[in-house]
Amino acid sequence: MDHKMSRSPWVIHYDGSSCNGCDIEVLASLTPLFDAERFGVVNTGNPKHADIFLVTGSVNAQNLPVVRQIYNQMLEPKCVVACGICACSGGVFRDAYNVIGGVDRAIPVDVYAPGCAIRPETVIDAIVEACGILDQKEAVMRAGGDPLTVGGATTWDGGVELGEDGFVAAAGAGADGAGDAPAEKPAAPAAGDAPAETPVAAKEAE
């Protein structure tokens, strides 16, 4: 029997920090009107049952651990779809103080599906594309290989990490500098050290 996981992909959806526009469109794609179920798609709320992870909205310090927790609970092979422009790159909120970036700042993304808001047809197209990647990963696993050698994980840079204060700890998180950690404060002088000369004091000494 030729078994393929893509014949009945189970999807789990998580809405990060979106405006709920893409969130509604993802849900619309699962209704009888657009009928994603004709491709065997089943919506589940359990990460351990899911094959495809649909994420809407950008990533911030609050939902970064949640996105990673859901992803880590999913069993291999698995695929991630960034639904909407905010999930792809941060969108119009990318310059906000609390936005780290798109979903790929948290986990590897296999399929990018832009749109503001994303159309249900685009969501279905992205799921179908993810199914193809899912089959590739399954074939690699059956051959004894690593599924992370297929899809978005091959080019993923590791994302960002949060420090103890809840802010991004590592500098250089994004190519454009988004999400970089602030510059470190200069160290305080040790007890007994003479204070550094100010330009005014140096000028008076002359």
PDB file of C-alpha atoms in Angstrom:
ATOM      1  CA  MET A   1       0.000   0.000   0.000  1.00  0.00           C
ATOM      2  CA  ASP A   2       1.348   3.382  -1.032  1.00  0.00           C
ATOM      3  CA  HIS A   3       0.932   5.371   2.168  1.00  0.00           C
ATOM      4  CA  LYS A   4       1.339   9.135   2.102  1.00  0.00           C
ATOM      5  CA  MET A   5       0.698  11.496   4.998  1.00  0.00           C
ATOM      6  CA  SER A   6      -0.310  14.233   2.553  1.00  0.00           C
ATOM      7  CA  ARG A   7      -3.534  12.362   1.758  1.00  0.00           C
ATOM      8  CA  SER A   8      -4.908  13.336   5.154  1.00  0.00           C
ATOM      9  CA  PRO A   9      -2.901  16.230   6.607  1.00  0.00           C
ATOM     10  CA  TRP A  10      -3.932  17.398  10.062  1.00  0.00           C
ATOM     11  CA  VAL A  11      -3.372  21.082  10.673  1.00  0.00           C
ATOM     12  CA  ILE A  12      -3.076  23.131  13.843  1.00  0.00           C
ATOM     13  CA  HIS A  13      -3.574  26.892  13.750  1.00  0.00           C
ATOM     14  CA  TYR A  14      -2.069  29.483  16.078  1.00  0.00           C
ATOM     15  CA  ASP A  15      -2.780  33.209  15.897  1.00  0.00           C
ATOM     16  CA  GLY A  16       0.176  35.206  17.178  1.00  0.00           C
ATOM     17  CA  SER A  17      -0.114  38.980  17.263  1.00  0.00           C
ATOM     18  CA  SER A  18      -2.214  39.583  14.189  1.00  0.00           C
ATOM     19  CA  CYS A  19      -5.130  41.952  13.708  1.00  0.00           C
ATOM     20  CA  ASN A  20      -7.319  38.808  13.385  1.00  0.00           C
ATOM     21  CA  GLY A  21      -7.815  39.427   9.666  1.00  0.00           C
ATOM     22  CA  CYS A  22      -5.670  36.458   8.596  1.00  0.00           C
ATOM     23  CA  ASP A  23      -6.981  34.448  11.523  1.00  0.00           C
ATOM     24  CA  ILE A  24     -10.531  34.727  10.197  1.00  0.00           C
ATOM     25  CA  GLU A  25      -9.446  33.857   6.647  1.00  0.00           C
ATOM     26  CA  VAL A  26      -7.647  30.703   7.821  1.00  0.00           C
ATOM     27  CA  LEU A  27     -10.815  29.618   9.617  1.00  0.00           C
ATOM     28  CA  ALA A  28     -12.843  30.470   6.514  1.00  0.00           C
ATOM     29  CA  SER A  29     -10.705  28.120   4.425  1.00  0.00           C
ATOM     30  CA  LEU A  30     -11.785  25.259   6.701  1.00  0.00           C
ATOM     31  CA  THR A  31     -15.508  25.932   6.238  1.00  0.00           C
ATOM     32  CA  PRO A  32     -17.688  24.090   3.685  1.00  0.00           C
ATOM     33  CA  LEU A  33     -17.614  27.143   1.397  1.00  0.00           C
ATOM     34  CA  PHE A  34     -13.931  26.675   0.513  1.00  0.00           C
ATOM     35  CA  ASP A  35     -13.879  23.054   1.674  1.00  0.00           C
ATOM     36  CA  ALA A  36     -10.232  22.397   2.479  1.00  0.00           C
ATOM     37  CA  GLU A  37     -11.458  19.035   3.739  1.00  0.00           C
ATOM     38  CA  ARG A  38     -11.682  17.839   0.134  1.00  0.00           C
ATOM     39  CA  PHE A  39      -7.897  17.547   0.306  1.00  0.00           C
ATOM     40  CA  GLY A  40      -8.179  15.450   3.451  1.00  0.00           C
ATOM     41  CA  VAL A  41      -7.389  18.401   5.731  1.00  0.00           C
ATOM     42  CA  VAL A  42      -8.494  17.967   9.339  1.00  0.00           C
ATOM     43  CA  ASN A  43      -8.241  20.746  11.923  1.00  0.00           C
ATOM     44  CA  THR A  44      -6.915  19.668  15.318  1.00  0.00           C
ATOM     45  CA  GLY A  45      -6.078  21.414  18.557  1.00  0.00           C
ATOM     46  CA  ASN A  46      -3.449  18.892  19.638  1.00  0.00           C
ATOM     47  CA  PRO A  47       0.126  19.536  18.389  1.00  0.00           C
ATOM     48  CA  LYS A  48       0.977  15.850  18.757  1.00  0.00           C
ATOM     49  CA  HIS A  49      -1.694  15.006  16.177  1.00  0.00           C
ATOM     50  CA  ALA A  50      -0.794  17.774  13.720  1.00  0.00           C
ATOM     51  CA  ASP A  51       1.296  17.520  10.556  1.00  0.00           C
ATOM     52  CA  ILE A  52       1.096  21.157   9.396  1.00  0.00           C
ATOM     53  CA  PHE A  53       1.439  24.225  11.611  1.00  0.00           C
ATOM     54  CA  LEU A  54      -0.437  27.313  10.352  1.00  0.00           C
ATOM     55  CA  VAL A  55       0.717  30.528  12.038  1.00  0.00           C
ATOM     56  CA  THR A  56      -0.820  33.976  11.572  1.00  0.00           C
ATOM     57  CA  GLY A  57       0.564  37.223  12.931  1.00  0.00           C
ATOM     58  CA  SER A  58       4.049  38.352  13.820  1.00  0.00           C
ATOM     59  CA  VAL A  59       6.267  37.057  16.610  1.00  0.00           C
ATOM     60  CA  ASN A  60       6.897  39.037  19.787  1.00  0.00           C
ATOM     61  CA  ALA A  61       8.416  38.316  23.181  1.00  0.00           C
ATOM     62  CA  GLN A  62       5.082  37.074  24.537  1.00  0.00           C
ATOM     63  CA  ASN A  63       4.262  34.463  21.874  1.00  0.00           C
ATOM     64  CA  LEU A  64       7.785  33.389  20.889  1.00  0.00           C
ATOM     65  CA  PRO A  65       7.936  30.637  23.575  1.00  0.00           C
ATOM     66  CA  VAL A  66       4.392  29.513  22.715  1.00  0.00           C
ATOM     67  CA  VAL A  67       5.144  29.128  19.005  1.00  0.00           C
ATOM     68  CA  ARG A  68       8.267  27.121  19.809  1.00  0.00           C
ATOM     69  CA  GLN A  69       6.433  24.949  22.326  1.00  0.00           C
ATOM     70  CA  ILE A  70       3.736  24.009  19.813  1.00  0.00           C
ATOM     71  CA  TYR A  71       6.368  23.313  17.146  1.00  0.00           C
ATOM     72  CA  ASN A  72       8.463  21.142  19.463  1.00  0.00           C
ATOM     73  CA  GLN A  73       5.408  19.109  20.491  1.00  0.00           C
ATOM     74  CA  MET A  74       4.653  18.211  16.870  1.00  0.00           C
ATOM     75  CA  LEU A  75       6.071  14.919  15.665  1.00  0.00           C
ATOM     76  CA  GLU A  76       8.240  14.596  12.574  1.00  0.00           C
ATOM     77  CA  PRO A  77       7.630  14.907   9.721  1.00  0.00           C
ATOM     78  CA  LYS A  78       6.002  18.311  10.068  1.00  0.00           C
ATOM     79  CA  CYS A  79       5.642  21.523   8.072  1.00  0.00           C
ATOM     80  CA  VAL A  80       5.178  25.172   9.018  1.00  0.00           C
ATOM     81  CA  VAL A  81       3.179  27.667   6.965  1.00  0.00           C
ATOM     82  CA  ALA A  82       3.467  31.413   7.609  1.00  0.00           C
ATOM     83  CA  CYS A  83      -0.004  32.759   6.772  1.00  0.00           C
ATOM     84  CA  GLY A  84      -0.173  36.456   5.917  1.00  0.00           C
ATOM     85  CA  ILE A  85       2.428  39.173   5.504  1.00  0.00           C
ATOM     86  CA  CYS A  86       2.830  39.667   9.271  1.00  0.00           C
ATOM     87  CA  ALA A  87       3.712  36.004   9.710  1.00  0.00           C
ATOM     88  CA  CYS A  88       6.090  36.192   6.754  1.00  0.00           C
ATOM     89  CA  SER A  89       8.041  39.305   7.729  1.00  0.00           C
ATOM     90  CA  GLY A  90       6.310  41.229  10.513  1.00  0.00           C
ATOM     91  CA  GLY A  91       4.262  43.252   8.029  1.00  0.00           C
ATOM     92  CA  VAL A  92       3.162  46.757   8.985  1.00  0.00           C
ATOM     93  CA  PHE A  93       4.043  45.976  12.605  1.00  0.00           C
ATOM     94  CA  ARG A  94       7.678  45.012  11.962  1.00  0.00           C
ATOM     95  CA  ASP A  95       8.975  48.336  13.324  1.00  0.00           C
ATOM     96  CA  ALA A  96       6.892  48.142  16.501  1.00  0.00           C
ATOM     97  CA  TYR A  97       8.920  48.043  19.712  1.00  0.00           C
ATOM     98  CA  ASN A  98       7.578  44.627  20.730  1.00  0.00           C
ATOM     99  CA  VAL A  99       7.718  42.853  17.348  1.00  0.00           C
ATOM    100  CA  ILE A 100      10.686  40.583  16.723  1.00  0.00           C
ATOM    101  CA  GLY A 101       9.694  39.695  13.157  1.00  0.00           C
ATOM    102  CA  GLY A 102       7.983  36.945  11.216  1.00  0.00           C
ATOM    103  CA  VAL A 103       7.498  33.329  12.247  1.00  0.00           C
ATOM    104  CA  ASP A 104      10.957  32.387  10.959  1.00  0.00           C
ATOM    105  CA  ARG A 105      12.447  34.331  13.885  1.00  0.00           C
ATOM    106  CA  ALA A 106      11.038  31.569  16.121  1.00  0.00           C
ATOM    107  CA  ILE A 107      10.908  28.335  14.094  1.00  0.00           C
ATOM    108  CA  PRO A 108      11.818  27.103  10.590  1.00  0.00           C
ATOM    109  CA  VAL A 109       9.186  28.023   7.989  1.00  0.00           C
ATOM    110  CA  ASP A 110       8.584  25.757   4.990  1.00  0.00           C
ATOM    111  CA  VAL A 111       5.941  27.757   3.102  1.00  0.00           C
ATOM    112  CA  TYR A 112       5.383  31.530   2.971  1.00  0.00           C
ATOM    113  CA  ALA A 113       1.865  32.617   2.045  1.00  0.00           C
ATOM    114  CA  PRO A 114       1.696  36.443   1.953  1.00  0.00           C
ATOM    115  CA  GLY A 115      -1.423  38.582   1.910  1.00  0.00           C
ATOM    116  CA  CYS A 116      -3.107  41.284   3.961  1.00  0.00           C
ATOM    117  CA  ALA A 117      -5.343  39.684   4.752  1.00  0.00           C
ATOM    118  CA  ILE A 118      -4.470  36.318   3.266  1.00  0.00           C
ATOM    119  CA  ARG A 119      -7.178  34.851   1.028  1.00  0.00           C
ATOM    120  CA  PRO A 120      -8.668  31.430   1.853  1.00  0.00           C
ATOM    121  CA  GLU A 121      -7.607  30.218  -1.599  1.00  0.00           C
ATOM    122  CA  THR A 122      -4.020  31.159  -0.749  1.00  0.00           C
ATOM    123  CA  VAL A 123      -4.248  29.264   2.523  1.00  0.00           C
ATOM    124  CA  ILE A 124      -5.396  26.147   0.672  1.00  0.00           C
ATOM    125  CA  ASP A 125      -2.630  26.537  -1.938  1.00  0.00           C
ATOM    126  CA  ALA A 126      -0.082  26.834   0.888  1.00  0.00           C
ATOM    127  CA  ILE A 127      -1.431  23.699   2.586  1.00  0.00           C
ATOM    128  CA  VAL A 128      -1.203  21.774  -0.695  1.00  0.00           C
ATOM    129  CA  GLU A 129       2.393  22.962  -1.143  1.00  0.00           C
ATOM    130  CA  ALA A 130       3.163  21.964   2.442  1.00  0.00           C
ATOM    131  CA  CYS A 131       1.755  18.508   1.696  1.00  0.00           C
ATOM    132  CA  GLY A 132       4.356  18.084  -1.034  1.00  0.00           C
ATOM    133  CA  ILE A 133       7.125  19.013   1.383  1.00  0.00           C
ATOM    134  CA  LEU A 134       5.581  16.674   3.951  1.00  0.00           C
ATOM    135  CA  ASP A 135       5.869  13.793   1.477  1.00  0.00           C
ATOM    136  CA  GLN A 136       9.514  14.658   0.842  1.00  0.00           C
ATOM    137  CA  LYS A 137      10.280  14.670   4.555  1.00  0.00           C
ATOM    138  CA  GLU A 138       8.447  11.368   5.020  1.00  0.00           C
ATOM    139  CA  ALA A 139      10.455   9.789   2.196  1.00  0.00           C
ATOM    140  CA  VAL A 140      13.705  10.990   3.781  1.00  0.00           C
ATOM    141  CA  MET A 141      12.683   9.531   7.147  1.00  0.00           C
ATOM    142  CA  ARG A 142      11.757   6.169   5.599  1.00  0.00           C
ATOM    143  CA  ALA A 143      15.231   6.088   4.069  1.00  0.00           C
ATOM    144  CA  GLY A 144      16.734   6.692   7.504  1.00  0.00           C
ATOM    145  CA  GLY A 145      17.559  10.342   6.909  1.00  0.00           C
ATOM    146  CA  ASP A 146      16.922  13.546   8.819  1.00  0.00           C
ATOM    147  CA  PRO A 147      13.714  15.414   7.854  1.00  0.00           C
ATOM    148  CA  LEU A 148      15.412  18.694   8.809  1.00  0.00           C
ATOM    149  CA  THR A 149      17.437  18.398   5.583  1.00  0.00           C
ATOM    150  CA  VAL A 150      14.252  19.218   3.657  1.00  0.00           C
ATOM    151  CA  GLY A 151      12.287  22.472   3.608  1.00  0.00           C
ATOM    152  CA  GLY A 152      12.813  25.631   5.613  1.00  0.00           C
ATOM    153  CA  ALA A 153      15.076  24.074   8.237  1.00  0.00           C
ATOM    154  CA  THR A 154      17.907  23.865   5.678  1.00  0.00           C
ATOM    155  CA  THR A 155      18.230  27.659   5.489  1.00  0.00           C
ATOM    156  CA  TRP A 156      17.020  28.626   8.970  1.00  0.00           C
ATOM    157  CA  ASP A 157      19.446  30.798  10.928  1.00  0.00           C
ATOM    158  CA  GLY A 158      18.294  29.687  14.377  1.00  0.00           C
ATOM    159  CA  GLY A 159      15.997  32.605  15.110  1.00  0.00           C
ATOM    160  CA  VAL A 160      16.295  34.724  18.240  1.00  0.00           C
ATOM    161  CA  GLU A 161      16.586  34.048  21.939  1.00  0.00           C
ATOM    162  CA  LEU A 162      15.135  35.929  24.872  1.00  0.00           C
ATOM    163  CA  GLY A 163      17.144  37.031  27.870  1.00  0.00           C
ATOM    164  CA  GLU A 164      16.060  36.808  31.494  1.00  0.00           C
ATOM    165  CA  ASP A 165      14.430  40.219  31.176  1.00  0.00           C
ATOM    166  CA  GLY A 166      12.145  38.938  28.413  1.00  0.00           C
ATOM    167  CA  PHE A 167      13.818  40.915  25.644  1.00  0.00           C
ATOM    168  CA  VAL A 168      15.925  39.686  22.749  1.00  0.00           C
ATOM    169  CA  ALA A 169      19.291  38.644  24.092  1.00  0.00           C
ATOM    170  CA  ALA A 170      21.295  38.078  20.917  1.00  0.00           C
ATOM    171  CA  ALA A 171      22.292  40.912  18.607  1.00  0.00           C
ATOM    172  CA  GLY A 172      22.046  40.476  14.847  1.00  0.00           C
ATOM    173  CA  ALA A 173      18.695  38.725  15.036  1.00  0.00           C
ATOM    174  CA  GLY A 174      17.536  40.083  11.704  1.00  0.00           C
ATOM    175  CA  ALA A 175      19.207  41.069   8.466  1.00  0.00           C
ATOM    176  CA  ASP A 176      17.843  44.582   8.783  1.00  0.00           C
ATOM    177  CA  GLY A 177      18.663  44.846  12.473  1.00  0.00           C
ATOM    178  CA  ALA A 178      15.098  44.266  13.639  1.00  0.00           C
ATOM    179  CA  GLY A 179      15.092  42.559  16.981  1.00  0.00           C
ATOM    180  CA  ASP A 180      18.670  43.419  17.831  1.00  0.00           C
ATOM    181  CA  ALA A 181      19.517  43.797  21.485  1.00  0.00           C
ATOM    182  CA  PRO A 182      20.178  47.325  22.725  1.00  0.00           C
ATOM    183  CA  ALA A 183      23.781  48.384  23.238  1.00  0.00           C
ATOM    184  CA  GLU A 184      25.254  47.418  26.569  1.00  0.00           C
ATOM    185  CA  LYS A 185      25.574  50.110  29.219  1.00  0.00           C
ATOM    186  CA  PRO A 186      29.188  51.109  29.992  1.00  0.00           C
ATOM    187  CA  ALA A 187      30.583  49.395  33.047  1.00  0.00           C
ATOM    188  CA  ALA A 188      30.715  51.451  36.228  1.00  0.00           C
ATOM    189  CA  PRO A 189      34.240  52.352  37.435  1.00  0.00           C
ATOM    190  CA  ALA A 190      35.614  50.193  40.225  1.00  0.00           C
ATOM    191  CA  ALA A 191      35.840  51.592  43.754  1.00  0.00           C
ATOM    192  CA  GLY A 192      38.883  53.833  44.112  1.00  0.00           C
ATOM    193  CA  ASP A 193      39.362  54.375  40.373  1.00  0.00           C
ATOM    194  CA  ALA A 194      39.878  57.940  39.265  1.00  0.00           C
ATOM    195  CA  PRO A 195      37.035  59.223  37.120  1.00  0.00           C
ATOM    196  CA  ALA A 196      37.786  59.678  33.448  1.00  0.00           C
ATOM    197  CA  GLU A 197      38.688  63.215  32.444  1.00  0.00           C
ATOM    198  CA  THR A 198      35.995  65.168  30.732  1.00  0.00           C
ATOM    199  CA  PRO A 199      36.857  67.324  27.685  1.00  0.00           C
ATOM    200  CA  VAL A 200      36.315  70.448  29.808  1.00  0.00           C
ATOM    201  CA  ALA A 201      38.715  69.267  32.539  1.00  0.00           C
ATOM    202  CA  ALA A 202      41.317  68.335  29.958  1.00  0.00           C
ATOM    203  CA  LYS A 203      41.063  71.747  28.316  1.00  0.00           C
ATOM    204  CA  GLU A 204      41.512  73.554  31.650  1.00  0.00           C
ATOM    205  CA  ALA A 205      44.592  71.448  32.410  1.00  0.00           C
ATOM    206  CA  GLU A 206      46.225  72.796  29.271  1.00  0.00           C
TER     207      GLU A 206
END
